[in-house]
Short mmCIF file of C-alpha atoms and ligand atoms in Angstrom, two decimals:
data_model
loop_
_atom_site.label_atom_id
_atom_site.label_comp_id
_atom_site.label_asym_id
_atom_site.label_seq_id
_atom_site.Cartn_x
_atom_site.Cartn_y
_atom_site.Cartn_z
CA MET A 210 -17.75 3.52 -14.83
CA ALA A 211 -19.07 0.10 -15.77
CA ASP A 212 -22.24 1.72 -17.04
CA ARG A 213 -20.27 4.23 -19.01
CA THR A 214 -18.29 1.50 -20.75
CA ARG A 215 -21.39 -0.47 -21.57
CA GLU A 216 -23.21 2.51 -22.95
CA ASN A 217 -20.17 3.31 -24.95
CA ARG A 218 -19.92 -0.19 -26.30
CA ARG A 219 -23.50 0.01 -27.45
CA ARG A 220 -22.79 3.23 -29.28
CA ASP A 221 -19.87 1.69 -31.06
CA GLU A 222 -21.94 -1.32 -32.00
CA ASP A 223 -24.60 0.89 -33.47
CA ASP A 224 -22.00 2.75 -35.47
CA VAL A 225 -20.52 -0.26 -37.14
CA ARG A 226 -23.60 -2.49 -36.98
CA ILE A 227 -21.94 -5.13 -34.88
CA ARG A 228 -23.89 -8.09 -33.69
CA PRO A 229 -22.11 -9.23 -30.55
CA THR A 230 -21.74 -12.93 -29.95
CA ARG A 231 -20.55 -14.79 -26.91
CA ASN A 232 -16.83 -15.51 -26.61
CA GLY A 233 -16.10 -14.02 -29.98
CA SER A 234 -17.71 -16.93 -31.80
CA ARG A 235 -18.59 -16.14 -35.34
CA PRO A 236 -21.47 -13.85 -36.03
CA ARG A 237 -23.79 -14.66 -38.87
CA SER A 238 -22.55 -13.66 -42.26
CA LYS A 239 -24.44 -13.24 -45.50
CA GLN A 240 -21.66 -14.89 -47.46
CA ARG A 241 -21.55 -18.07 -45.45
CA PRO A 242 -23.08 -20.54 -47.94
CA ALA A 243 -20.34 -19.84 -50.48
CA HIS A 244 -17.66 -21.52 -48.34
CA ALA A 245 -19.43 -23.87 -45.99
CA GLU A 246 -16.24 -25.87 -45.57
CA ALA A 247 -14.14 -22.92 -44.39
CA THR A 248 -12.36 -22.97 -41.01
CA ASP A 249 -12.75 -20.18 -38.49
CA ALA A 250 -9.55 -18.47 -37.38
CA THR A 251 -8.13 -15.40 -35.65
CA VAL A 252 -5.76 -13.01 -37.40
CA VAL A 253 -2.53 -12.76 -35.37
CA THR A 254 -0.31 -10.61 -37.61
CA VAL A 255 -0.80 -8.39 -40.64
CA ASP A 256 2.12 -7.59 -42.91
CA ARG A 257 1.53 -5.89 -46.23
CA GLY A 258 -1.29 -8.01 -47.56
CA ARG A 259 -0.03 -11.19 -45.92
CA TYR A 260 -1.75 -12.46 -42.82
CA THR A 261 -0.88 -15.00 -40.18
CA VAL A 262 -3.91 -16.71 -38.72
CA LEU A 263 -4.50 -19.26 -35.98
CA ALA A 264 -7.32 -21.71 -36.72
CA ASP A 265 -9.85 -22.55 -34.02
CA THR A 266 -9.23 -26.29 -34.35
CA GLU A 267 -9.01 -27.92 -30.94
CA SER A 268 -5.82 -29.87 -30.39
CA ASP A 269 -3.45 -30.56 -27.55
CA GLY A 270 -0.43 -30.07 -29.79
CA GLU A 271 1.40 -26.91 -30.74
CA ASP A 272 -0.57 -24.08 -32.28
CA VAL A 273 -0.20 -24.16 -36.06
CA LEU A 274 0.14 -20.71 -37.57
CA VAL A 275 -1.07 -20.43 -41.14
CA THR A 276 -0.03 -17.84 -43.71
CA ALA A 277 -2.94 -16.51 -45.71
CA MET A 278 -3.79 -14.05 -48.46
CA ARG A 279 -7.15 -12.37 -48.83
CA ALA A 280 -9.61 -13.69 -51.37
CA ARG A 281 -10.55 -11.28 -54.11
CA GLU A 282 -14.21 -11.50 -53.12
CA LEU A 283 -13.41 -9.59 -49.91
CA GLY A 284 -12.87 -6.47 -51.97
CA ARG A 285 -10.98 -3.70 -50.22
CA LYS A 286 -12.29 -4.50 -46.77
CA GLY A 287 -9.51 -4.04 -44.23
CA ILE A 288 -8.38 -6.97 -42.12
CA ALA A 289 -6.78 -6.24 -38.74
CA VAL A 290 -5.08 -8.19 -35.99
CA GLY A 291 -7.79 -9.72 -33.83
CA ASP A 292 -10.22 -10.09 -36.70
CA ARG A 293 -12.24 -13.26 -36.84
CA VAL A 294 -12.03 -14.75 -40.32
CA SER A 295 -12.79 -17.93 -42.24
CA VAL A 296 -10.00 -19.55 -44.25
CA ILE A 297 -9.83 -22.22 -46.94
CA GLY A 298 -6.93 -23.98 -48.66
CA ASP A 299 -3.72 -25.34 -47.19
CA LEU A 300 -3.94 -25.04 -43.40
CA SER A 301 -0.99 -27.34 -42.72
CA GLY A 302 1.30 -24.51 -41.75
CA ALA A 303 4.07 -26.03 -43.92
CA PRO A 304 6.70 -23.53 -45.13
CA ASP A 305 5.15 -22.86 -48.56
CA ALA A 306 1.54 -23.41 -47.55
CA LEU A 307 -0.80 -20.57 -48.37
CA ALA A 308 -4.40 -20.29 -47.26
CA ARG A 309 -7.08 -17.87 -48.39
CA ILE A 310 -9.25 -15.65 -46.20
CA VAL A 311 -12.75 -15.86 -47.63
CA ARG A 312 -14.81 -14.25 -44.88
CA LEU A 313 -14.41 -11.46 -42.39
CA SER A 314 -16.70 -11.52 -39.36
CA GLU A 315 -18.34 -8.43 -37.96
CA ARG A 316 -16.33 -6.83 -35.19
CA ARG A 317 -17.30 -6.57 -31.53
CA THR A 318 -14.92 -3.67 -30.89
CA VAL A 319 -12.57 -1.59 -33.04
CA LEU A 320 -9.48 0.13 -31.61
CA ARG A 321 -8.52 2.96 -33.94
CA ARG A 322 -5.83 5.59 -34.13
CA SER A 323 -4.82 8.41 -36.42
CA ALA A 324 -1.12 8.66 -37.26
CA ASP A 325 -1.19 12.03 -35.52
CA ASP A 326 -3.84 14.37 -34.24
CA SER A 327 -4.26 16.21 -37.53
CA ASP A 328 -4.48 13.13 -39.71
CA PRO A 329 -8.11 12.53 -40.68
CA PHE A 330 -7.21 9.02 -41.89
CA GLU A 331 -7.83 6.56 -39.09
CA ARG A 332 -6.36 3.10 -39.00
CA VAL A 333 -7.73 0.06 -37.25
CA VAL A 334 -5.11 -1.11 -34.77
CA VAL A 335 -6.89 -4.14 -33.37
CA ALA A 336 -10.35 -5.67 -33.78
CA ASN A 337 -12.43 -7.53 -31.19
CA ALA A 338 -10.32 -6.68 -28.13
CA ASP A 339 -12.00 -6.34 -24.73
CA GLN A 340 -9.53 -4.33 -22.70
CA LEU A 341 -6.65 -1.92 -23.18
CA MET A 342 -3.81 -2.55 -20.76
CA ILE A 343 -2.15 0.84 -20.41
CA VAL A 344 1.36 -0.14 -19.35
CA THR A 345 2.94 2.67 -17.35
CA ALA A 346 6.17 2.52 -15.36
CA LEU A 347 6.00 4.16 -11.94
CA ALA A 348 9.60 5.33 -12.46
CA GLU A 349 12.42 5.15 -15.01
CA PRO A 350 10.59 6.44 -17.01
CA GLY A 351 7.88 7.95 -14.81
CA PRO A 352 4.19 8.16 -15.82
CA ARG A 353 3.25 10.35 -18.79
CA PHE A 354 -0.28 11.39 -17.94
CA GLY A 355 -1.04 12.89 -21.34
CA LEU A 356 -0.35 9.53 -22.90
CA ILE A 357 -2.48 7.69 -20.34
CA ASP A 358 -5.35 10.11 -21.03
CA ARG A 359 -5.05 9.45 -24.74
CA CYS A 360 -5.13 5.70 -24.20
CA VAL A 361 -8.20 6.00 -21.96
CA VAL A 362 -10.02 7.99 -24.66
CA ALA A 363 -8.98 5.52 -27.36
CA ALA A 364 -10.18 2.55 -25.30
CA LEU A 365 -13.54 4.04 -24.36
CA THR A 366 -14.14 5.17 -27.92
CA ALA A 367 -13.36 1.64 -29.10
CA GLY A 368 -15.83 0.06 -26.69
CA MET A 369 -12.96 -1.42 -24.68
CA GLU A 370 -12.25 -1.22 -20.97
CA PRO A 371 -9.11 0.75 -20.05
CA VAL A 372 -6.93 -0.86 -17.36
CA LEU A 373 -3.96 0.80 -15.66
CA CYS A 374 -1.07 -1.60 -15.62
CA LEU A 375 1.56 -0.01 -13.39
CA THR A 376 5.05 -1.52 -13.58
CA LYS A 377 8.37 -1.12 -11.76
CA SER A 378 6.73 -0.78 -8.36
CA ASP A 379 10.13 -1.71 -6.90
CA LEU A 380 11.24 1.81 -7.86
CA ALA A 381 8.20 3.92 -6.82
CA GLY A 382 4.78 3.45 -5.29
CA PRO A 383 1.49 3.73 -7.21
CA ALA A 384 -0.42 6.07 -4.86
CA ALA A 385 0.13 9.35 -6.73
CA THR A 386 -0.69 7.87 -10.13
CA LEU A 387 -3.78 6.10 -8.83
CA ALA A 388 -4.97 9.27 -7.10
CA ARG A 389 -4.90 11.11 -10.39
CA TYR A 390 -7.35 8.64 -11.93
CA GLU A 391 -9.43 8.06 -8.83
CA GLN A 392 -12.64 9.49 -10.23
CA LEU A 393 -12.39 7.35 -13.34
CA GLU A 394 -12.42 4.22 -11.16
CA LEU A 395 -10.15 2.47 -13.61
CA PRO A 396 -9.30 -1.11 -12.82
CA HIS A 397 -5.59 -1.39 -12.11
CA VAL A 398 -2.79 -3.85 -11.41
CA VAL A 399 0.52 -2.98 -9.78
CA LEU A 400 3.50 -5.08 -10.82
CA GLN A 401 7.24 -5.42 -10.73
CA ARG A 402 9.56 -7.80 -12.48
CA GLY A 403 9.27 -11.23 -10.91
CA SER A 404 6.10 -10.39 -8.99
CA ASP A 405 3.13 -12.72 -8.71
CA LEU A 406 1.04 -12.44 -11.86
CA ALA A 407 -2.03 -14.22 -10.49
CA GLU A 408 -4.14 -11.06 -10.31
CA LEU A 409 -3.16 -10.00 -13.81
CA ARG A 410 -3.76 -13.50 -15.19
CA ALA A 411 -7.22 -13.54 -13.64
CA ARG A 412 -7.97 -10.23 -15.34
CA LEU A 413 -6.78 -11.52 -18.72
CA ALA A 414 -8.66 -14.83 -18.58
CA GLY A 415 -11.50 -15.02 -21.03
CA SER A 416 -10.55 -11.75 -22.73
CA VAL A 417 -8.60 -10.28 -25.59
CA SER A 418 -6.27 -7.66 -24.07
CA VAL A 419 -4.18 -5.13 -25.95
CA PHE A 420 -0.96 -3.95 -24.25
CA VAL A 421 0.22 -0.44 -25.05
CA GLY A 422 2.99 1.61 -23.54
CA HIS A 423 5.89 3.72 -24.63
CA SER A 424 9.41 2.36 -24.81
CA GLY A 425 11.10 1.30 -21.57
CA VAL A 426 8.03 0.80 -19.39
CA GLY A 427 8.58 -2.94 -19.16
CA LYS A 428 5.89 -4.08 -21.57
CA SER A 429 8.02 -6.76 -23.23
CA THR A 430 9.27 -8.01 -19.86
CA LEU A 431 5.65 -8.40 -18.81
CA ILE A 432 4.49 -10.09 -22.01
CA ASN A 433 7.40 -12.53 -21.82
CA ALA A 434 6.35 -13.47 -18.31
CA LEU A 435 2.79 -14.09 -19.52
CA VAL A 436 3.66 -15.78 -22.82
CA PRO A 437 7.21 -17.19 -22.47
CA ASP A 438 7.19 -18.60 -26.02
CA ALA A 439 6.62 -15.14 -27.44
CA HIS A 440 10.27 -14.14 -26.95
CA ARG A 441 9.53 -10.44 -27.14
CA ALA A 442 12.85 -8.59 -27.22
CA THR A 443 13.50 -6.49 -24.11
CA GLY A 444 15.72 -3.55 -23.22
CA LEU A 445 18.55 -2.77 -25.63
CA VAL A 446 17.77 -5.62 -27.97
CA SER A 447 14.36 -4.20 -28.74
CA ALA A 448 15.87 -0.76 -29.41
CA ILE A 449 18.29 -2.27 -31.93
CA GLY A 450 15.62 -4.43 -33.54
CA LYS A 451 13.19 -1.56 -33.96
CA GLY A 452 14.16 -0.60 -37.52
CA ARG A 453 13.54 -4.06 -38.85
CA HIS A 454 10.02 -4.38 -37.57
CA THR A 455 8.43 -1.19 -38.74
CA SER A 456 5.60 -2.96 -40.55
CA SER A 457 4.38 -4.90 -37.51
CA SER A 458 2.04 -2.72 -35.51
CA ALA A 459 0.36 -5.45 -33.50
CA VAL A 460 0.86 -9.15 -32.77
CA ALA A 461 -1.72 -11.38 -31.12
CA LEU A 462 -0.36 -14.02 -28.74
CA ARG A 463 -2.47 -16.72 -27.16
CA LEU A 464 -1.92 -17.29 -23.46
CA PRO A 465 -0.27 -20.69 -22.83
CA ASP A 466 -3.34 -22.04 -21.03
CA ARG A 467 -5.49 -20.72 -23.92
CA SER A 468 -7.57 -18.73 -21.47
CA GLY A 469 -7.27 -15.57 -23.52
CA TRP A 470 -5.17 -13.46 -25.85
CA VAL A 471 -2.65 -10.70 -25.31
CA ILE A 472 -1.88 -8.36 -28.17
CA ASP A 473 1.47 -6.58 -28.22
CA THR A 474 1.72 -3.29 -30.09
CA PRO A 475 5.44 -2.74 -30.69
CA GLY A 476 5.07 -0.03 -33.34
CA ILE A 477 2.55 2.12 -31.47
CA ARG A 478 3.85 4.90 -29.30
CA SER A 479 0.67 6.87 -28.91
CA PHE A 480 -2.88 7.30 -30.11
CA GLY A 481 -3.62 10.12 -32.50
CA LEU A 482 -7.16 11.26 -31.77
CA ALA A 483 -8.07 13.27 -34.86
CA HIS A 484 -11.13 11.05 -35.35
CA VAL A 485 -12.42 11.52 -31.78
CA GLY A 486 -14.93 14.29 -31.06
CA ALA A 487 -14.95 16.49 -27.96
CA ASP A 488 -17.98 14.67 -26.58
CA ASP A 489 -16.23 11.33 -26.87
CA MET A 490 -13.21 12.83 -25.18
CA LEU A 491 -15.38 13.63 -22.15
CA TRP A 492 -15.79 9.91 -21.53
CA ALA A 493 -12.27 9.93 -20.17
CA PHE A 494 -13.07 12.90 -17.92
CA PRO A 495 -16.22 11.98 -15.98
CA ASP A 496 -15.11 14.47 -13.31
CA LEU A 497 -15.65 17.23 -15.90
CA GLU A 498 -18.64 15.81 -17.72
CA ASP A 499 -21.37 17.29 -15.51
CA GLY A 500 -19.57 20.62 -15.55
CA ALA A 501 -19.48 20.61 -19.35
CA ALA A 502 -23.24 20.13 -19.34
CA ARG A 503 -23.55 23.71 -17.96
CA CYS A 504 -21.53 25.19 -20.81
CA PRO A 505 -23.25 27.14 -23.59
CA PRO A 506 -24.25 25.05 -26.61
CA GLY A 507 -21.32 24.36 -28.92
CA CYS A 508 -18.78 25.31 -26.25
CA GLU A 509 -15.28 24.30 -27.28
CA HIS A 510 -14.28 24.12 -23.61
CA LEU A 511 -11.01 25.93 -24.23
CA HIS A 512 -11.38 29.26 -22.37
CA ALA A 513 -13.52 30.72 -19.62
CA ALA A 514 -13.44 33.94 -21.66
CA ALA A 515 -15.35 32.17 -24.42
CA GLY A 516 -18.08 31.16 -21.98
CA CYS A 517 -16.74 27.81 -20.85
CA ARG A 518 -17.94 26.95 -17.33
CA LEU A 519 -15.32 24.31 -16.60
CA ASP A 520 -12.93 26.66 -14.75
CA GLU A 521 -15.76 27.52 -12.41
CA TRP A 522 -16.55 23.82 -12.01
CA VAL A 523 -12.97 23.18 -10.92
CA VAL A 524 -12.96 26.13 -8.52
CA GLN A 525 -16.07 24.63 -6.92
CA GLY A 526 -13.98 21.55 -6.11
CA ASN A 527 -15.52 19.08 -8.57
CA SER A 528 -12.26 18.34 -10.31
CA THR A 529 -8.71 19.67 -10.34
CA ALA A 530 -6.89 22.27 -12.42
CA GLU A 531 -4.53 19.49 -13.49
CA ARG A 532 -7.37 17.44 -14.92
CA LEU A 533 -8.91 20.40 -16.72
CA ASP A 534 -5.53 21.26 -18.17
CA ALA A 535 -5.09 17.66 -19.37
CA PHE A 536 -8.53 17.75 -21.02
CA ARG A 537 -7.81 21.05 -22.75
CA ARG A 538 -4.44 19.89 -23.95
CA LEU A 539 -6.01 16.83 -25.56
CA LEU A 540 -8.75 18.97 -27.10
CA SER A 541 -6.44 21.56 -28.56
CA SER A 542 -3.93 19.00 -29.83
CA ARG A 543 -6.46 17.72 -32.33
CA GLY A 544 -5.92 19.35 -35.67
CA SER A 545 -2.40 20.36 -34.79
CA ALA A 546 0.31 17.93 -35.84
CA ASP A 547 3.03 19.85 -34.00
CA GLU A 548 1.45 19.30 -30.64
CA ALA A 549 0.74 15.67 -31.38
CA HIS A 550 4.43 15.04 -31.83
CA GLY A 551 5.49 17.48 -29.18
CA GLY A 552 5.08 17.74 -25.46
CA ASP A 553 1.49 16.61 -25.26
CA ASP A 554 2.30 13.16 -23.99
CA GLN A 555 4.39 14.33 -21.08
N1 GDP B 115 13.45 -1.86 -11.88
C1 GDP B 115 12.68 -2.51 -12.75
N2 GDP B 115 13.07 -2.60 -14.04
C2 GDP B 115 12.29 -3.26 -14.91
C3 GDP B 115 11.06 -3.87 -14.52
N3 GDP B 115 10.49 -4.41 -15.61
C4 GDP B 115 11.34 -4.19 -16.64
N4 GDP B 115 12.42 -3.49 -16.25
C5 GDP B 115 13.57 -3.04 -17.06
O1 GDP B 115 13.15 -1.95 -17.87
C6 GDP B 115 13.82 -1.99 -19.13
C7 GDP B 115 12.80 -1.93 -20.26
O2 GDP B 115 12.06 -3.15 -20.25
P1 GDP B 115 11.29 -3.69 -21.55
O3 GDP B 115 10.50 -4.86 -21.13
O4 GDP B 115 12.23 -3.87 -22.70
O5 GDP B 115 10.36 -2.44 -21.83
P2 GDP B 115 9.49 -2.08 -23.12
O6 GDP B 115 10.31 -1.14 -23.92
O7 GDP B 115 8.27 -1.45 -22.56
O8 GDP B 115 9.18 -3.35 -23.86
C8 GDP B 115 14.65 -3.25 -19.15
O9 GDP B 115 15.97 -2.93 -18.83
C9 GDP B 115 14.02 -4.10 -18.07
O10 GDP B 115 14.94 -5.00 -17.51
C10 GDP B 115 10.67 -3.76 -13.12
O11 GDP B 115 9.63 -4.24 -12.67
N5 GDP B 115 11.52 -3.06 -12.31
MG1 MG B 116 9.41 -3.76 -25.87
ZN1 ZN B 117 -17.11 24.48 -21.94
#
């Protein structure tokens, strides 16, 4: 698994020509001499051409959030939450202060999604994140495996590590859910409201972690426990507030001890995978990968009748019918908007 993720990360880096640097410090940039006096910062929100950034400046005081616009010289380059940028201008954070983003650093990782599975237009959800915390309640509402599978694919394709974050363990145990993902060897944490967060905190330290999960799984409850100042609305309040926050798809929050970042994704219910190929999809199904290698060239893996050897592979005990079904559902949902919005995430 670790090897798979690394290999995957390398692929992604090749694709987007990323030069990784330690701890997310700024990579070299051709444009640097133009604004030698600029301050490095992290983008924490994006709202219609207006950005909130947090400068790297070391201080013991409160974090000062700065509102910024993009400089014209950046052209049409997209800026996402998690991006490392350089800013100039008024960094005081005063009510009318406006800074300017003059540089965008190369990205270590890029988490993307399509609006639905048939939408060829992919959006960048978050840049430079290390792990995807797939928040799943063990009950009320119970796990939706299709959604977990999607998140795993999205994370691996992004060069991020997927982590199962299982909540509400006071209502049901994790054994069945963990068994389903056994062969993936996903790291996992099991939590309930009020439980000791030491293990989770250790996992988050030194990393940028994106939290995803559908409504009601306890994601806001968890983020509030980690970042009390964040005041993420929970339960009914969040349902009422939903309409007013349609533009915010991700918000980066620094952990109080500054050991890392958590990124909440309130507007994201699932990951459209129109931009992900069948081969990439196999990353999330290592139990099927060797079986797929026996298929005829160009196999679409949908039917044994078309020559696919995966059914045979399952019969031989290498994986389960459930897993093969999950893989095929993800495969066939691409290109079909109906399925993307329909029962696929059950
Ligand atoms: N039984 C139980 N309920 C929880 C737990 N965590 C959160 N909840 C409840 O689940 C509901 C949804 O929580 P919320 O954090 O708003 O979920 P979100 O929609 O994922 O942000 C709220 O009523 C919470 O009080 C837990 O560990 N156990
Ligand atoms: Mg919430
Ligand atoms: Zn096949």
